PDB file of C-alpha atoms in Angstrom:
ATOM      1  CA  MET A   1      35.761  68.629 -31.999  1.00  0.00           C
ATOM      2  CA  ALA A   2      38.431  68.582 -35.031  1.00  0.00           C
ATOM      3  CA  ASP A   3      38.361  66.493 -37.658  1.00  0.00           C
ATOM      4  CA  THR A   4      41.221  63.908 -37.596  1.00  0.00           C
ATOM      5  CA  GLN A   5      42.402  61.862 -40.677  1.00  0.00           C
ATOM      6  CA  ALA A   6      44.100  58.496 -40.446  1.00  0.00           C
ATOM      7  CA  VAL A   7      47.874  58.912 -41.793  1.00  0.00           C
ATOM      8  CA  LYS A   8      48.216  56.100 -43.985  1.00  0.00           C
ATOM      9  CA  SER A   9      51.477  54.155 -42.828  1.00  0.00           C
ATOM     10  CA  ASN A  10      54.370  53.662 -45.986  1.00  0.00           C
ATOM     11  CA  ARG A  11      53.381  49.830 -45.804  1.00  0.00           C
ATOM     12  CA  ASP A  12      49.828  50.914 -46.584  1.00  0.00           C
ATOM     13  CA  LYS A  13      50.713  53.013 -49.180  1.00  0.00           C
ATOM     14  CA  TYR A  14      53.139  50.172 -50.800  1.00  0.00           C
ATOM     15  CA  LEU A  15      49.978  47.904 -50.652  1.00  0.00           C
ATOM     16  CA  GLU A  16      47.520  50.355 -52.565  1.00  0.00           C
ATOM     17  CA  ARG A  17      49.996  50.865 -55.343  1.00  0.00           C
ATOM     18  CA  LEU A  18      50.696  47.215 -55.394  1.00  0.00           C
ATOM     19  CA  LYS A  19      46.948  46.407 -55.636  1.00  0.00           C
ATOM     20  CA  SER A  20      46.110  49.395 -58.634  1.00  0.00           C
ATOM     21  CA  LYS A  21      49.053  47.362 -60.437  1.00  0.00           C
ATOM     22  CA  TYR A  22      48.024  43.570 -59.907  1.00  0.00           C
ATOM     23  CA  PRO A  23      44.185  43.765 -58.257  1.00  0.00           C
ATOM     24  CA  ASP A  24      43.898  39.928 -58.661  1.00  0.00           C
ATOM     25  CA  ARG A  25      46.575  39.108 -56.352  1.00  0.00           C
ATOM     26  CA  GLU A  26      46.655  39.342 -52.692  1.00  0.00           C
ATOM     27  CA  TYR A  27      48.965  40.020 -50.134  1.00  0.00           C
ATOM     28  CA  ALA A  28      48.521  37.807 -46.932  1.00  0.00           C
ATOM     29  CA  ASP A  29      51.236  38.351 -45.420  1.00  0.00           C
ATOM     30  CA  ASP A  30      54.782  40.491 -45.456  1.00  0.00           C
ATOM     31  CA  GLU A  31      56.454  37.740 -47.165  1.00  0.00           C
ATOM     32  CA  ALA A  32      53.941  37.796 -50.223  1.00  0.00           C
ATOM     33  CA  LEU A  33      54.683  41.492 -49.740  1.00  0.00           C
ATOM     34  CA  TYR A  34      58.061  41.350 -50.131  1.00  0.00           C
ATOM     35  CA  GLY A  35      58.596  38.950 -52.478  1.00  0.00           C
ATOM     36  CA  GLN A  36      56.567  40.926 -55.126  1.00  0.00           C
ATOM     37  CA  ALA A  37      59.237  44.136 -54.257  1.00  0.00           C
ATOM     38  CA  ASN A  38      61.567  42.183 -55.108  1.00  0.00           C
ATOM     39  CA  ASP A  39      60.047  40.674 -58.355  1.00  0.00           C
ATOM     40  CA  ASP A  40      59.556  44.566 -59.483  1.00  0.00           C
ATOM     41  CA  TYR A  41      62.870  45.629 -58.624  1.00  0.00           C
ATOM     42  CA  ASP A  42      64.027  42.223 -60.475  1.00  0.00           C
ATOM     43  CA  ALA A  43      61.951  43.908 -63.522  1.00  0.00           C
ATOM     44  CA  TYR A  44      62.772  47.492 -63.009  1.00  0.00           C
ATOM     45  CA  ASP A  45      66.457  46.294 -62.875  1.00  0.00           C
ATOM     46  CA  ALA A  46      66.486  44.334 -66.122  1.00  0.00           C
ATOM     47  CA  ASP A  47      64.568  47.179 -67.838  1.00  0.00           C
ATOM     48  CA  ALA A  48      67.001  50.006 -66.908  1.00  0.00           C
ATOM     49  CA  GLU A  49      69.888  47.137 -68.151  1.00  0.00           C
ATOM     50  CA  ASN A  50      68.480  47.223 -71.162  1.00  0.00           C
ATOM     51  CA  TYR A  51      68.139  50.543 -71.557  1.00  0.00           C
ATOM     52  CA  ARG A  52      71.544  51.714 -71.216  1.00  0.00           C
ATOM     53  CA  LYS A  53      72.922  49.001 -73.508  1.00  0.00           C
ATOM     54  CA  ASN A  54      70.544  50.695 -76.083  1.00  0.00           C
ATOM     55  CA  ALA A  55      71.282  54.191 -75.027  1.00  0.00           C
ATOM     56  CA  LYS A  56      75.366  52.836 -75.150  1.00  0.00           C
ATOM     57  CA  GLN A  57      74.823  51.476 -78.867  1.00  0.00           C
ATOM     58  CA  LEU A  58      73.291  54.870 -80.145  1.00  0.00           C
ATOM     59  CA  THR A  59      75.682  57.267 -78.506  1.00  0.00           C
ATOM     60  CA  ASP A  60      78.789  54.986 -79.606  1.00  0.00           C
ATOM     61  CA  LEU A  61      76.842  54.978 -83.227  1.00  0.00           C
ATOM     62  CA  PHE A  62      76.594  58.582 -83.771  1.00  0.00           C
ATOM     63  CA  ALA A  63      79.799  58.995 -82.545  1.00  0.00           C
ATOM     64  CA  SER A  64      81.429  56.749 -84.945  1.00  0.00           C
ATOM     65  CA  ASP A  65      78.820  58.778 -87.347  1.00  0.00           C
ATOM     66  CA  PRO A  66      77.879  62.208 -86.649  1.00  0.00           C
ATOM     67  CA  LYS A  67      75.267  61.838 -90.353  1.00  0.00           C
ATOM     68  CA  SER A  68      73.484  58.922 -87.891  1.00  0.00           C
ATOM     69  CA  ALA A  69      72.627  61.166 -85.636  1.00  0.00           C
ATOM     70  CA  ALA A  70      71.234  63.277 -87.994  1.00  0.00           C
ATOM     71  CA  PHE A  71      69.208  60.668 -89.658  1.00  0.00           C
ATOM     72  CA  ILE A  72      67.631  59.083 -86.749  1.00  0.00           C
ATOM     73  CA  SER A  73      66.488  62.572 -85.142  1.00  0.00           C
ATOM     74  CA  SER A  74      65.172  63.079 -88.735  1.00  0.00           C
ATOM     75  CA  TRP A  75      63.302  59.574 -88.763  1.00  0.00           C
ATOM     76  CA  SER A  76      62.037  60.296 -85.268  1.00  0.00           C
ATOM     77  CA  LYS A  77      60.037  63.808 -86.326  1.00  0.00           C
ATOM     78  CA  GLY A  78      57.880  61.992 -89.053  1.00  0.00           C
ATOM     79  CA  GLU A  79      60.259  61.930 -92.335  1.00  0.00           C
ATOM     80  CA  ASN A  80      60.633  59.325 -94.744  1.00  0.00           C
ATOM     81  CA  PRO A  81      63.756  57.530 -93.510  1.00  0.00           C
ATOM     82  CA  LEU A  82      64.497  56.855 -97.758  1.00  0.00           C
ATOM     83  CA  ILE A  83      64.542  60.996 -97.697  1.00  0.00           C
ATOM     84  CA  ALA A  84      66.278  60.987 -94.550  1.00  0.00           C
ATOM     85  CA  LEU A  85      69.223  58.903 -96.178  1.00  0.00           C
ATOM     86  CA  ILE A  86      69.472  60.896 -99.063  1.00  0.00           C
ATOM     87  CA  ARG A  87      69.702  63.938 -97.315  1.00  0.00           C
ATOM     88  CA  GLU A  88      72.112  62.975 -94.996  1.00  0.00           C
ATOM     89  CA  TYR A  89      74.507  60.771 -97.419  1.00  0.00           C
ATOM     90  CA  GLY A  90      73.704  62.362-100.897  1.00  0.00           C
ATOM     91  CA  ASP A  91      75.517  60.517-103.579  1.00  0.00           C
ATOM     92  CA  ASP A  92      77.098  58.111-101.319  1.00  0.00           C
ATOM     93  CA  PHE A  93      74.154  56.609-100.812  1.00  0.00           C
ATOM     94  CA  LYS A  94      73.274  56.047-104.598  1.00  0.00           C
ATOM     95  CA  GLU A  95      76.848  54.897-105.040  1.00  0.00           C
ATOM     96  CA  ALA A  96      76.684  52.554-102.267  1.00  0.00           C
ATOM     97  CA  LEU A  97      73.348  50.829-104.214  1.00  0.00           C
ATOM     98  CA  GLU A  98      75.485  51.090-107.508  1.00  0.00           C
ATOM     99  CA  ASP A  99      78.579  49.168-106.125  1.00  0.00           C
ATOM    100  CA  PRO A 100      79.440  46.266-107.512  1.00  0.00           C
ATOM    101  CA  ALA A 101      80.971  45.185-104.277  1.00  0.00           C
ATOM    102  CA  ASN A 102      78.016  45.418-102.594  1.00  0.00           C
ATOM    103  CA  LEU A 103      75.628  43.768-104.880  1.00  0.00           C
ATOM    104  CA  ASP A 104      75.849  40.399-102.817  1.00  0.00           C
ATOM    105  CA  ARG A 105      74.885  42.155 -99.538  1.00  0.00           C
ATOM    106  CA  ILE A 106      72.115  44.317-101.120  1.00  0.00           C
ATOM    107  CA  ALA A 107      70.491  40.953-102.482  1.00  0.00           C
ATOM    108  CA  GLU A 108      70.932  39.146 -99.236  1.00  0.00           C
ATOM    109  CA  ALA A 109      69.584  42.610 -97.490  1.00  0.00           C
ATOM    110  CA  SER A 110      66.598  42.218-100.551  1.00  0.00           C
ATOM    111  CA  LYS A 111      65.781  38.550 -99.761  1.00  0.00           C
ATOM    112  CA  GLU A 112      65.669  38.993 -95.701  1.00  0.00           C
ATOM    113  CA  TRP A 113      63.475  41.826 -96.085  1.00  0.00           C
ATOM    114  CA  ALA A 114      61.118  39.673 -98.166  1.00  0.00           C
ATOM    115  CA  ASP A 115      61.329  36.797 -96.008  1.00  0.00           C
ATOM    116  CA  ARG A 116      60.355  38.783 -92.988  1.00  0.00           C
ATOM    117  CA  VAL A 117      57.276  40.646 -95.111  1.00  0.00           C
ATOM    118  CA  ALA A 118      56.401  36.943 -96.092  1.00  0.00           C
ATOM    119  CA  LYS A 119      56.857  35.316 -92.404  1.00  0.00           C
ATOM    120  CA  GLY A 120      54.825  38.708 -91.151  1.00  0.00           C
ATOM    121  CA  LYS A 121      51.670  37.855 -93.064  1.00  0.00           C
ATOM    122  CA  ALA A 122      51.786  34.676 -92.344  1.00  0.00           C
ATOM    123  CA  TYR A 123      52.144  35.138 -88.424  1.00  0.00           C
ATOM    124  CA  GLU A 124      49.075  37.653 -89.257  1.00  0.00           C
ATOM    125  CA  ASP A 125      47.658  35.273 -91.044  1.00  0.00           C
ATOM    126  CA  GLN A 126      47.751  32.547 -88.561  1.00  0.00           C
ATOM    127  CA  TYR A 127      46.753  35.343 -85.537  1.00  0.00           C
ATOM    128  CA  LYS A 128      43.762  35.663 -86.890  1.00  0.00           C
ATOM    129  CA  LYS A 129      42.883  32.019 -87.797  1.00  0.00           C
ATOM    130  CA  ASN A 130      43.911  31.489 -83.790  1.00  0.00           C
ATOM    131  CA  LEU A 131      41.851  34.454 -82.639  1.00  0.00           C
ATOM    132  CA  GLU A 132      38.700  33.590 -84.200  1.00  0.00           C
ATOM    133  CA  ARG A 133      39.071  29.802 -82.329  1.00  0.00           C
ATOM    134  CA  THR A 134      39.814  31.554 -79.130  1.00  0.00           C
ATOM    135  CA  VAL A 135      36.682  33.965 -79.256  1.00  0.00           C
ATOM    136  CA  LYS A 136      34.552  30.471 -79.991  1.00  0.00           C
ATOM    137  CA  VAL A 137      36.360  28.760 -77.109  1.00  0.00           C
ATOM    138  CA  MET A 138      35.757  31.813 -74.634  1.00  0.00           C
ATOM    139  CA  ASP A 139      32.325  31.894 -75.958  1.00  0.00           C
ATOM    140  CA  GLU A 140      31.615  28.149 -74.515  1.00  0.00           C
ATOM    141  CA  THR A 141      32.628  28.495 -71.417  1.00  0.00           C
ATOM    142  CA  GLY A 142      29.776  30.920 -70.849  1.00  0.00           C
ATOM    143  CA  ILE A 143      32.304  33.016 -68.256  1.00  0.00           C
ATOM    144  CA  PRO A 144      30.523  36.254 -68.227  1.00  0.00           C
ATOM    145  CA  ASP A 145      32.322  38.959 -69.943  1.00  0.00           C
ATOM    146  CA  GLU A 146      33.927  40.710 -67.329  1.00  0.00           C
ATOM    147  CA  GLU A 147      35.177  37.906 -65.357  1.00  0.00           C
ATOM    148  CA  MET A 148      36.252  36.678 -68.942  1.00  0.00           C
ATOM    149  CA  ASP A 149      38.286  40.256 -68.892  1.00  0.00           C
ATOM    150  CA  ASN A 150      39.734  39.293 -65.763  1.00  0.00           C
ATOM    151  CA  ILE A 151      40.981  36.180 -67.074  1.00  0.00           C
ATOM    152  CA  MET A 152      42.574  37.059 -70.537  1.00  0.00           C
ATOM    153  CA  GLU A 153      44.242  39.831 -68.833  1.00  0.00           C
ATOM    154  CA  ARG A 154      45.523  37.779 -66.167  1.00  0.00           C
ATOM    155  CA  VAL A 155      47.296  35.274 -69.185  1.00  0.00           C
ATOM    156  CA  ILE A 156      48.304  37.815 -70.826  1.00  0.00           C
ATOM    157  CA  SER A 157      50.073  39.217 -68.200  1.00  0.00           C
ATOM    158  CA  ILE A 158      51.998  35.941 -67.710  1.00  0.00           C
ATOM    159  CA  THR A 159      52.868  35.563 -71.155  1.00  0.00           C
ATOM    160  CA  LYS A 160      54.949  38.795 -71.306  1.00  0.00           C
ATOM    161  CA  ASP A 161      56.567  37.894 -67.821  1.00  0.00           C
ATOM    162  CA  ALA A 162      57.098  34.566 -69.493  1.00  0.00           C
ATOM    163  CA  VAL A 163      58.657  36.133 -72.257  1.00  0.00           C
ATOM    164  CA  LEU A 164      60.751  38.264 -70.168  1.00  0.00           C
ATOM    165  CA  GLY A 165      61.878  35.463 -67.988  1.00  0.00           C
ATOM    166  CA  LYS A 166      60.272  36.668 -64.968  1.00  0.00           C
ATOM    167  CA  ILE A 167      58.173  33.483 -63.739  1.00  0.00           C
ATOM    168  CA  SER A 168      56.562  34.228 -60.103  1.00  0.00           C
ATOM    169  CA  LYS A 169      55.929  31.775 -57.189  1.00  0.00           C
ATOM    170  CA  GLU A 170      52.182  32.001 -57.620  1.00  0.00           C
ATOM    171  CA  THR A 171      52.203  31.459 -61.116  1.00  0.00           C
ATOM    172  CA  ILE A 172      54.121  28.287 -60.450  1.00  0.00           C
ATOM    173  CA  LEU A 173      51.836  26.773 -57.946  1.00  0.00           C
ATOM    174  CA  MET A 174      48.741  27.837 -60.091  1.00  0.00           C
ATOM    175  CA  VAL A 175      49.958  25.834 -63.024  1.00  0.00           C
ATOM    176  CA  GLN A 176      51.110  22.985 -60.222  1.00  0.00           C
ATOM    177  CA  SER A 177      47.513  23.101 -59.297  1.00  0.00           C
ATOM    178  CA  ALA A 178      46.197  23.420 -62.830  1.00  0.00           C
ATOM    179  CA  LEU A 179      48.450  19.732 -63.675  1.00  0.00           C
ATOM    180  CA  ASN A 180      47.223  17.858 -60.441  1.00  0.00           C
ATOM    181  CA  HIS A 181      43.767  18.803 -60.922  1.00  0.00           C
ATOM    182  CA  ASP A 182      42.354  15.976 -62.785  1.00  0.00           C
ATOM    183  CA  SER A 183      44.358  13.388 -60.708  1.00  0.00           C
ATOM    184  CA  ASP A 184      43.322  14.593 -57.284  1.00  0.00           C
ATOM    185  CA  VAL A 185      39.672  14.512 -58.944  1.00  0.00           C
ATOM    186  CA  ASP A 186      40.272  10.686 -59.931  1.00  0.00           C
ATOM    187  CA  ALA A 187      41.492   9.947 -56.631  1.00  0.00           C
ATOM    188  CA  ALA A 188      38.646  11.763 -54.845  1.00  0.00           C
ATOM    189  CA  ARG A 189      36.191   9.525 -57.095  1.00  0.00           C
ATOM    190  CA  ALA A 190      38.226   6.215 -56.444  1.00  0.00           C
ATOM    191  CA  GLU A 191      38.052   7.239 -52.576  1.00  0.00           C
ATOM    192  CA  GLY A 192      34.340   7.752 -53.024  1.00  0.00           C
ATOM    193  CA  ARG A 193      33.317   4.649 -54.992  1.00  0.00           C
ATOM    194  CA  VAL A 194      35.322   2.743 -52.232  1.00  0.00           C
ATOM    195  CA  THR A 195      33.302   4.308 -49.536  1.00  0.00           C
ATOM    196  CA  GLY A 196      30.228   3.980 -50.599  1.00  0.00           C
ATOM    197  CA  ARG A 197      30.687   0.535 -51.567  1.00  0.00           C
ATOM    198  CA  ASN A 198      31.765  -0.232 -47.942  1.00  0.00           C
ATOM    199  CA  ASP A 199      28.930   1.587 -46.503  1.00  0.00           C
ATOM    200  CA  ARG A 200      26.504  -0.726 -48.820  1.00  0.00           C
ATOM    201  CA  ILE A 201      28.357  -3.734 -47.590  1.00  0.00           C
ATOM    202  CA  ASP A 202      28.025  -2.526 -43.698  1.00  0.00           C
ATOM    203  CA  MET A 203      24.437  -2.028 -44.303  1.00  0.00           C
ATOM    204  CA  LYS A 204      23.559  -5.371 -45.377  1.00  0.00           C
ATOM    205  CA  LEU A 205      25.477  -6.802 -43.183  1.00  0.00           C
ATOM    206  CA  LYS A 206      23.668  -4.908 -40.551  1.00  0.00           C
ATOM    207  CA  ARG A 207      20.071  -6.191 -42.184  1.00  0.00           C
ATOM    208  CA  SER A 208      21.323 -10.060 -42.162  1.00  0.00           C
ATOM    209  CA  ARG A 209      21.869  -9.931 -38.346  1.00  0.00           C
ATOM    210  CA  LYS A 210      18.917  -8.269 -37.596  1.00  0.00           C
ATOM    211  CA  GLY A 211      16.759 -11.048 -39.683  1.00  0.00           C
ATOM    212  CA  ASP A 212      18.211 -14.404 -38.907  1.00  0.00           C
ATOM    213  CA  GLY A 213      18.329 -14.167 -35.253  1.00  0.00           C
ATOM    214  CA  THR A 214      21.557 -14.335 -34.085  1.00  0.00           C
ATOM    215  CA  PRO A 215      22.678 -11.916 -31.251  1.00  0.00           C
ATOM    216  CA  ASP A 216      24.822  -8.667 -32.570  1.00  0.00           C
ATOM    217  CA  LEU A 217      28.180  -9.196 -31.662  1.00  0.00           C
ATOM    218  CA  ALA A 218      28.584  -5.858 -32.229  1.00  0.00           C
ATOM    219  CA  GLY A 219      26.971  -4.410 -29.406  1.00  0.00           C
ATOM    220  CA  LYS A 220      28.604  -4.080 -26.132  1.00  0.00           C
ATOM    221  CA  ASN A 221      30.831  -7.001 -25.136  1.00  0.00           C
ATOM    222  CA  GLY A 222      29.078  -8.917 -27.740  1.00  0.00           C
ATOM    223  CA  GLY A 223      26.029  -9.295 -25.579  1.00  0.00           C
ATOM    224  CA  ALA A 224      22.557 -10.003 -26.996  1.00  0.00           C
ATOM    225  CA  GLN A 225      20.604  -8.134 -28.728  1.00  0.00           C
ATOM    226  CA  ALA A 226      18.386  -5.452 -27.361  1.00  0.00           C
ATOM    227  CA  PRO A 227      14.678  -5.703 -27.023  1.00  0.00           C
ATOM    228  CA  ALA A 228      12.239  -5.282 -29.637  1.00  0.00           C
ATOM    229  CA  ALA A 229      11.152  -2.085 -29.885  1.00  0.00           C
ATOM    230  CA  ASN A 230       7.294  -3.210 -29.271  1.00  0.00           C
ATOM    231  CA  PRO A 231       7.543  -6.314 -26.542  1.00  0.00           C
ATOM    232  CA  MET A 232       4.789  -8.540 -26.376  1.00  0.00           C
ATOM    233  CA  PRO A 233       2.110  -7.843 -23.384  1.00  0.00           C
ATOM    234  CA  ASP A 234       2.201  -8.959 -20.142  1.00  0.00           C
ATOM    235  CA  PHE A 235      -0.393 -11.206 -18.870  1.00  0.00           C
ATOM    236  CA  GLY A 236       0.515 -11.847 -15.610  1.00  0.00           C
ATOM    237  CA  GLY A 237       3.129 -14.528 -15.510  1.00  0.00           C
ATOM    238  CA  GLY A 238       2.756 -18.947 -16.087  1.00  0.00           C
ATOM    239  CA  SER A 239       1.532 -20.389 -19.326  1.00  0.00           C
ATOM    240  CA  ILE A 240      -1.368 -18.978 -20.984  1.00  0.00           C
ATOM    241  CA  TRP A 241      -3.115 -22.578 -21.505  1.00  0.00           C
ATOM    242  CA  ASP A 242      -3.106 -22.628 -17.408  1.00  0.00           C
ATOM    243  CA  ARG A 243      -5.241 -19.770 -17.161  1.00  0.00           C
ATOM    244  CA  GLY A 244      -9.361 -20.369 -16.738  1.00  0.00           C
ATOM    245  CA  ASN A 245      -8.197 -24.237 -15.454  1.00  0.00           C
ATOM    246  CA  GLU A 246      -7.546 -25.008 -19.067  1.00  0.00           C
ATOM    247  CA  ARG A 247      -4.376 -27.570 -19.276  1.00  0.00           C
ATOM    248  CA  ARG A 248      -2.329 -27.519 -22.621  1.00  0.00           C
ATOM    249  CA  ARG A 249      -2.502 -31.328 -24.159  1.00  0.00           C
ATOM    250  CA  SER A 250       0.867 -32.157 -25.924  1.00  0.00           C
ATOM    251  CA  PRO A 251       0.364 -33.224 -29.678  1.00  0.00           C
ATOM    252  CA  ARG A 252       2.267 -36.331 -28.408  1.00  0.00           C
ATOM    253  CA  GLN A 253      -0.507 -37.054 -25.943  1.00  0.00           C
TER     254      GLN A 253
END
């Protein structure tokens, strides 16, 4: 018999692509599958729109100043941007720096650069401190490295989506579950305490009923208690004092 190879449907192929891109997500039904496809298309459209805007800005810039295109081209090939500026603008670049009309703008640009460098250094220092604390927290959890890698990859993915304004239904439900976790646990504990207390009360009542000789009204039709498990032996009827022609004398006689 000739070997037959199963042909995958387009749905199966698409599902495999999603699994490779989002290994930690499940697509139990078509609604989840189409929801992910819609999210991906939204992200693709947003990226494409940003690309078109950036491309138009560059095109307009190159059209208004052809030298800028040559400068960008040289810079993209690894040349020092300052050298590329001088090559393309020559004395115009030098005169622009020395022009009194540009001094205030140059001073402002220089200050912005210094502030950006200082802020970048502050961010870098803060990042390193935060990262050290994060690593300690990760170690304290005791979660295996492989599982922790998947968790951190998931956290980073959610963070990137949030920066782009993309929040999935799955993320919303996950956060909701996390926020409600403590209250759900407290409610379960309270319910457990009430149930345990009621059980103890019922047990005490049952014990007291067995020990005071009163009928157990909880039985069927409010009847008397069931016979004891080990009833007294049957001596053949009559009083034990009548046996052997013995008569019981009353204490009053």
